[in-house]
């Protein structure tokens, strides 16, 4: 145990543990340490940053906790980072949990009753809360109370428990799955968009500085173009390129190093990985460009249908490699060209 940190002998739960916040010598930087701590350091989403700055500053001037915040958007765009920034900007602690971790209403009641005045409760994947916990959240978020059931059977009674005023920050990748009553109780909804390459380059330079990696502007541009508009992917690729540089004793990561490293990891110039290429090859080569059903496509590439639909398709459709039609998935001219295959004449006529 680190010096100056006392053991957590009085913990009510075995899962509680005490850790030191200080980075130890030779300790590797974690993803959390790449996260910016303030809105000023947060790169990208300029309109959202201004909205959130106004929202938080107004609450601070009024001297009350801000309204509840919903962060919606695809994975890896910075929802968790923004939740941490909200707590840091307000100068209050943050409690972290997730929808799947709350299995019963009692789990949520235990968390809510332990909150202090002004604290931030961050619930990741909030759309996956169980129904009973959702209904408890309605009252907790609006009236700041929960009803605790005491006893069982005919003698059971409900005791209202008043909660201190707190702020819920919910994150979801599927806003449409949130029940309308729960969505309506958020005072501010922030939608995160994919990042353009110029913002990703800035983010890569910042992360490289934190990781103490020297990288050229051309190399950062190469990484940005292969990061699928997602900061999490950009940071992951930067770490892999850093590994390449360490193994090959490079003082500066240049464009050739990025090319060689990502070729090894099968990330091509458009950010497509092995599974993406397998899906395009299956549609173009085995199914003559489509249309092909999801089940047949998944069987051809040896993956679950849900994996193809949720992991591959969103990016392939967004970048114009695939089209979803009522009859199935169809490859576009861009897909044929990317694979270096000349489409049949009957496929050319479709475009």
Coordinates of C-alpha atoms in Angstrom, one line a residue:
X1 CA 0.0 0.0 0.0
X2 CA 1.3 3.5 -0.9
X3 CA 2.8 5.7 1.8
X4 CA 0.3 7.9 3.5
X5 CA -2.7 5.8 2.5
X6 CA -4.5 4.2 5.4
X7 CA -6.3 0.8 4.9
X8 CA -10.1 1.1 4.5
X9 CA -10.9 -1.0 7.6
X10 CA -14.3 0.5 8.1
X11 CA -15.7 -0.2 4.7
X12 CA -19.2 -1.5 4.7
X13 CA -18.6 -3.5 1.5
X14 CA -15.8 -5.8 0.6
X15 CA -15.6 -4.2 -2.9
X16 CA -14.5 -0.9 -1.5
X17 CA -10.8 -0.2 -1.8
X18 CA -8.5 2.7 -1.3
X19 CA -6.0 3.7 -4.0
X20 CA -3.4 6.5 -4.3
X21 CA -4.1 9.2 -6.8
X22 CA -0.4 9.8 -7.3
X23 CA 1.4 8.3 -10.3
X24 CA 4.1 5.9 -9.1
X25 CA 7.5 5.7 -10.7
X26 CA 7.5 3.7 -14.0
X27 CA 3.8 3.4 -13.8
X28 CA 2.2 3.4 -17.2
X29 CA -0.3 6.2 -18.0
X30 CA -3.9 4.9 -18.1
X31 CA -6.6 6.1 -20.4
X32 CA -8.0 8.2 -17.5
X33 CA -4.8 10.2 -17.4
X34 CA -5.2 11.1 -21.1
X35 CA -8.6 12.6 -20.3
X36 CA -8.7 16.5 -20.1
X37 CA -9.8 17.8 -16.7
X38 CA -11.5 21.0 -17.9
X39 CA -13.6 22.3 -20.7
X40 CA -10.7 24.5 -21.8
X41 CA -8.5 21.4 -22.4
X42 CA -11.3 19.4 -24.0
X43 CA -10.7 19.2 -27.8
X44 CA -13.5 19.2 -30.3
X45 CA -17.3 19.7 -30.0
X46 CA -17.0 23.5 -29.9
X47 CA -20.7 24.3 -29.9
X48 CA -21.3 21.7 -27.1
X49 CA -18.5 23.1 -25.0
X50 CA -20.0 26.6 -25.2
X51 CA -23.4 25.3 -24.2
X52 CA -22.0 23.4 -21.3
X53 CA -19.8 26.3 -20.1
X54 CA -22.9 28.6 -20.0
X55 CA -25.0 25.9 -18.3
X56 CA -22.4 25.2 -15.6
X57 CA -21.4 28.9 -15.0
X58 CA -25.1 29.9 -14.6
X59 CA -25.6 27.2 -12.0
X60 CA -22.5 28.3 -10.1
X61 CA -23.6 31.9 -10.1
X62 CA -27.0 30.9 -8.7
X63 CA -25.2 28.8 -6.0
X64 CA -27.3 25.6 -6.8
X65 CA -26.4 22.3 -8.4
X66 CA -27.1 22.3 -12.2
X67 CA -30.0 20.4 -13.7
X68 CA -29.5 16.8 -14.8
X69 CA -27.4 16.3 -17.9
X70 CA -27.9 13.7 -20.6
X71 CA -24.9 12.9 -22.9
X72 CA -25.9 11.1 -26.1
X73 CA -23.7 9.9 -28.9
X74 CA -21.8 6.9 -30.4
X75 CA -19.1 5.2 -28.3
X76 CA -15.7 6.8 -27.8
X77 CA -16.6 10.4 -28.4
X78 CA -16.0 11.7 -24.8
X79 CA -19.2 11.2 -22.8
X80 CA -17.4 9.8 -19.8
X81 CA -14.7 12.5 -20.1
X82 CA -17.4 15.2 -20.1
X83 CA -19.0 13.7 -17.0
X84 CA -15.7 13.9 -15.2
X85 CA -15.2 17.5 -16.4
X86 CA -18.7 18.5 -15.1
X87 CA -17.7 17.4 -11.6
X88 CA -14.3 19.0 -11.8
X89 CA -15.7 22.3 -13.1
X90 CA -18.2 22.3 -10.2
X91 CA -15.6 21.2 -7.7
X92 CA -17.7 18.3 -6.3
X93 CA -17.1 14.6 -6.0
X94 CA -18.5 12.2 -8.7
X95 CA -20.0 8.8 -8.1
X96 CA -19.7 6.4 -11.1
X97 CA -22.0 3.5 -11.9
X98 CA -23.7 2.0 -15.0
X99 CA -27.1 0.8 -16.0
X100 CA -26.2 -2.9 -16.2
X101 CA -24.6 -2.7 -12.7
X102 CA -27.9 -1.7 -11.1
X103 CA -29.9 -4.9 -11.1
X104 CA -32.6 -3.9 -8.6
X105 CA -34.3 -0.8 -7.4
X106 CA -32.7 -1.4 -4.0
X107 CA -29.2 -1.0 -5.6
X108 CA -30.2 2.4 -6.9
X109 CA -31.8 3.4 -3.6
X110 CA -28.6 2.6 -1.8
X111 CA -26.5 4.7 -4.1
X112 CA -28.9 7.7 -4.0
X113 CA -29.2 7.7 -0.2
X114 CA -25.4 7.9 0.1
X115 CA -25.1 11.0 -2.0
X116 CA -24.1 14.4 -0.5
X117 CA -25.4 17.8 -1.4
X118 CA -24.3 18.9 -4.9
X119 CA -22.6 15.6 -5.8
X120 CA -22.6 14.3 -9.4
X121 CA -23.9 10.8 -10.1
X122 CA -22.7 9.5 -13.4
X123 CA -24.7 6.6 -14.9
X124 CA -23.1 5.1 -18.0
X125 CA -25.4 3.3 -20.4
X126 CA -28.4 4.7 -18.6
X127 CA -30.8 3.3 -21.2
X128 CA -30.0 -0.2 -19.7
X129 CA -31.5 0.6 -16.3
X130 CA -34.0 -2.0 -15.2
X131 CA -37.7 -0.9 -15.2
X132 CA -38.0 -0.7 -11.4
X133 CA -34.9 1.5 -11.2
X134 CA -36.1 3.8 -14.0
X135 CA -39.4 4.4 -12.1
X136 CA -37.4 5.2 -8.9
X137 CA -35.2 7.7 -10.9
X138 CA -38.3 9.6 -12.0
X139 CA -39.1 10.7 -8.4
X140 CA -35.4 11.0 -7.4
X141 CA -34.5 13.3 -10.2
X142 CA -37.7 15.5 -10.0
X143 CA -38.6 15.6 -6.3
X144 CA -35.3 14.4 -4.7
X145 CA -36.8 11.6 -2.7
X146 CA -37.1 7.9 -2.9
X147 CA -39.7 5.6 -1.4
X148 CA -38.1 2.8 0.6
X149 CA -40.3 -0.3 1.2
X150 CA -40.0 -1.7 4.7
X151 CA -41.3 -5.2 5.5
X152 CA -43.0 -7.8 3.2
X153 CA -46.5 -8.9 2.5
X154 CA -49.6 -7.2 3.9
X155 CA -47.5 -5.4 6.5
X156 CA -45.2 -3.7 4.1
X157 CA -45.1 0.0 4.1
X158 CA -43.4 2.7 2.1
X159 CA -41.2 5.3 3.8
X160 CA -40.3 8.5 1.9
X161 CA -36.6 9.3 2.2
X162 CA -35.6 12.9 1.3
X163 CA -32.4 13.2 -0.8
X164 CA -30.0 16.1 -1.0
X165 CA -30.0 18.0 -4.2
X166 CA -27.7 16.3 -6.7
X167 CA -27.0 16.2 -10.4
X168 CA -27.4 13.1 -12.5
X169 CA -25.2 12.9 -15.6
X170 CA -26.4 10.1 -17.8
X171 CA -24.6 8.7 -20.8
X172 CA -26.2 6.7 -23.6
X173 CA -25.3 5.4 -27.0
X174 CA -28.9 4.8 -27.8
X175 CA -31.0 7.8 -26.9
X176 CA -34.1 6.3 -28.6
X177 CA -34.2 3.5 -26.0
X178 CA -34.6 5.9 -23.1
X179 CA -38.3 6.1 -21.9
X180 CA -39.8 9.5 -22.6
X181 CA -40.5 10.2 -18.8
X182 CA -36.8 9.7 -18.0
X183 CA -35.5 11.7 -21.0
X184 CA -37.9 14.6 -20.1
X185 CA -36.3 14.9 -16.6
X186 CA -32.9 15.9 -18.0
X187 CA -32.6 19.7 -18.1
X188 CA -29.8 19.7 -20.7
X189 CA -29.2 17.1 -23.5
X190 CA -25.8 17.1 -25.2
X191 CA -25.4 15.3 -28.5
X192 CA -21.8 14.4 -29.4
X193 CA -20.8 14.2 -33.1
X194 CA -18.0 12.4 -34.8
X195 CA -14.7 14.5 -35.0
X196 CA -13.3 16.0 -38.2
X197 CA -9.7 15.1 -39.0
X198 CA -8.4 18.6 -38.0
X199 CA -9.7 18.2 -34.4
X200 CA -8.4 14.6 -34.2
X201 CA -5.0 15.9 -35.2
X202 CA -5.0 18.4 -32.3
X203 CA -6.2 15.6 -29.9
X204 CA -3.4 13.3 -31.2
X205 CA -0.8 16.0 -30.6
X206 CA -2.1 16.5 -27.0
X207 CA -2.1 12.8 -26.2
X208 CA 1.3 12.4 -27.7
X209 CA 2.6 15.2 -25.4
X210 CA 1.0 13.4 -22.4
X211 CA 2.6 10.1 -23.4
X212 CA 5.9 11.9 -24.1
X213 CA 5.9 10.8 -27.8
X214 CA 7.3 13.0 -30.5
X215 CA 5.2 12.8 -33.6
X216 CA 5.3 14.8 -36.9
X217 CA 2.3 16.7 -38.3
X218 CA 2.1 14.3 -41.3
X219 CA 2.1 11.3 -38.9
X220 CA -0.7 12.9 -36.8
X221 CA -2.7 13.5 -40.0
X222 CA -2.3 9.9 -41.0
X223 CA -3.5 8.7 -37.6
X224 CA -6.4 11.1 -37.7
X225 CA -7.6 9.9 -41.1
X226 CA -7.7 6.3 -39.9
X227 CA -9.4 6.9 -36.5
X228 CA -13.0 6.8 -37.8
X229 CA -13.8 10.2 -36.3
X230 CA -13.4 8.8 -32.8
X231 CA -11.0 10.0 -30.1
X232 CA -10.9 6.7 -28.4
X233 CA -9.7 5.0 -31.5
X234 CA -7.2 7.8 -32.2
X235 CA -5.7 7.3 -28.7
X236 CA -5.6 3.5 -29.2
X237 CA -3.8 3.8 -32.5
X238 CA -1.4 6.3 -31.1
X239 CA -0.4 3.8 -28.4
X240 CA 0.2 1.1 -31.0
X241 CA 2.3 3.4 -33.1
X242 CA 4.2 4.4 -30.0
X243 CA 4.9 0.6 -29.4
X244 CA 6.3 0.4 -32.9
X245 CA 8.5 3.4 -32.3
X246 CA 9.8 1.9 -29.1
X247 CA 10.6 -1.5 -30.7
X248 CA 12.4 0.1 -33.6
X249 CA 14.2 2.7 -31.5
X250 CA 12.6 5.8 -33.2
X251 CA 13.0 9.2 -31.6
X252 CA 10.3 10.7 -33.7
X253 CA 7.2 9.0 -35.1
X254 CA 6.9 9.9 -38.8
X255 CA 4.5 9.0 -41.5
X256 CA 6.4 5.9 -42.6
X257 CA 6.2 4.6 -39.0
X258 CA 2.5 5.1 -38.8
X259 CA 2.1 3.4 -42.2
X260 CA 4.2 0.4 -41.2
X261 CA 2.6 0.0 -37.7
X262 CA -1.0 0.2 -38.9
X263 CA -0.3 -2.1 -41.8
X264 CA 0.8 -4.6 -39.2
X265 CA -2.4 -4.2 -37.3
X266 CA -4.5 -4.4 -40.5
X267 CA -5.8 -0.8 -40.4
X268 CA -6.0 0.5 -43.9
X269 CA -6.0 4.1 -45.2
X270 CA -9.7 4.6 -44.6
X271 CA -9.6 3.2 -41.1
X272 CA -11.1 -0.1 -42.1
X273 CA -9.9 -3.1 -40.1
X274 CA -9.9 -6.9 -40.9
X275 CA -13.6 -7.4 -40.2
X276 CA -14.7 -4.4 -42.2
X277 CA -12.7 -5.6 -45.2
X278 CA -14.1 -9.1 -44.8
X279 CA -17.6 -7.7 -44.9
X280 CA -17.0 -5.7 -48.0
X281 CA -15.3 -8.7 -49.7
X282 CA -18.2 -10.9 -48.8
X283 CA -20.7 -8.5 -50.3
X284 CA -18.8 -7.8 -53.4
X285 CA -17.1 -11.2 -54.2
X286 CA -19.5 -13.8 -52.8
X287 CA -22.8 -12.0 -53.3
X288 CA -22.0 -9.9 -56.4
X289 CA -22.5 -6.6 -54.7
X290 CA -25.7 -7.6 -53.0
X291 CA -28.4 -7.2 -51.8
X292 CA -27.5 -9.7 -49.0
X293 CA -29.3 -10.3 -45.8
X294 CA -27.6 -9.7 -42.4
X295 CA -27.7 -13.4 -41.4
X296 CA -26.1 -14.6 -44.6
X297 CA -23.4 -11.9 -44.4
X298 CA -22.6 -12.7 -40.8
X299 CA -22.3 -16.4 -41.6
X300 CA -20.0 -15.7 -44.5
X301 CA -17.5 -13.6 -42.4
X302 CA -17.8 -16.0 -39.4
X303 CA -19.2 -13.4 -36.9
X304 CA -22.4 -12.9 -35.0
X305 CA -25.0 -10.9 -36.8
X306 CA -25.2 -8.4 -33.9
X307 CA -21.4 -7.8 -34.2
X308 CA -21.7 -7.1 -38.0
X309 CA -24.7 -4.8 -37.4
X310 CA -23.4 -2.8 -34.5
X311 CA -19.6 -2.8 -35.0
X312 CA -19.0 -2.7 -38.8
X313 CA -22.2 -1.4 -40.5
X314 CA -22.5 2.0 -38.8
X315 CA -19.1 3.1 -40.1
X316 CA -19.4 1.4 -43.5
X317 CA -22.8 3.0 -44.1
X318 CA -21.7 6.4 -42.8
X319 CA -18.6 6.5 -45.1
X320 CA -20.6 5.3 -48.1
X321 CA -19.3 1.8 -48.5
X322 CA -22.6 0.1 -47.9
X323 CA -26.3 0.9 -48.4
X324 CA -29.0 -0.6 -46.3
X325 CA -32.1 -1.5 -48.4
X326 CA -35.3 -3.4 -47.6
X327 CA -33.9 -6.4 -49.4
X328 CA -30.5 -6.3 -47.7
X329 CA -27.0 -4.7 -47.8
X330 CA -25.7 -3.4 -51.1
X331 CA -22.1 -2.4 -51.9
X332 CA -21.5 1.0 -53.4
X333 CA -19.1 2.0 -56.1
X334 CA -16.8 3.3 -53.4
X335 CA -16.6 -0.2 -51.9
X336 CA -15.7 -1.8 -55.2
X337 CA -13.1 0.8 -55.9
X338 CA -11.6 0.5 -52.4
X339 CA -11.2 -3.3 -52.9
X340 CA -9.7 -2.8 -56.3
X341 CA -12.4 -4.8 -58.0
X342 CA -14.1 -3.9 -61.2
X343 CA -17.9 -4.3 -60.6
X344 CA -20.0 -6.3 -63.1
X345 CA -21.9 -4.3 -65.7
X346 CA -25.3 -5.0 -64.0
X347 CA -23.9 -3.5 -60.8
X348 CA -22.6 -0.4 -62.6
X349 CA -26.1 0.3 -63.8
X350 CA -27.4 0.6 -60.3
X351 CA -25.3 3.7 -59.7

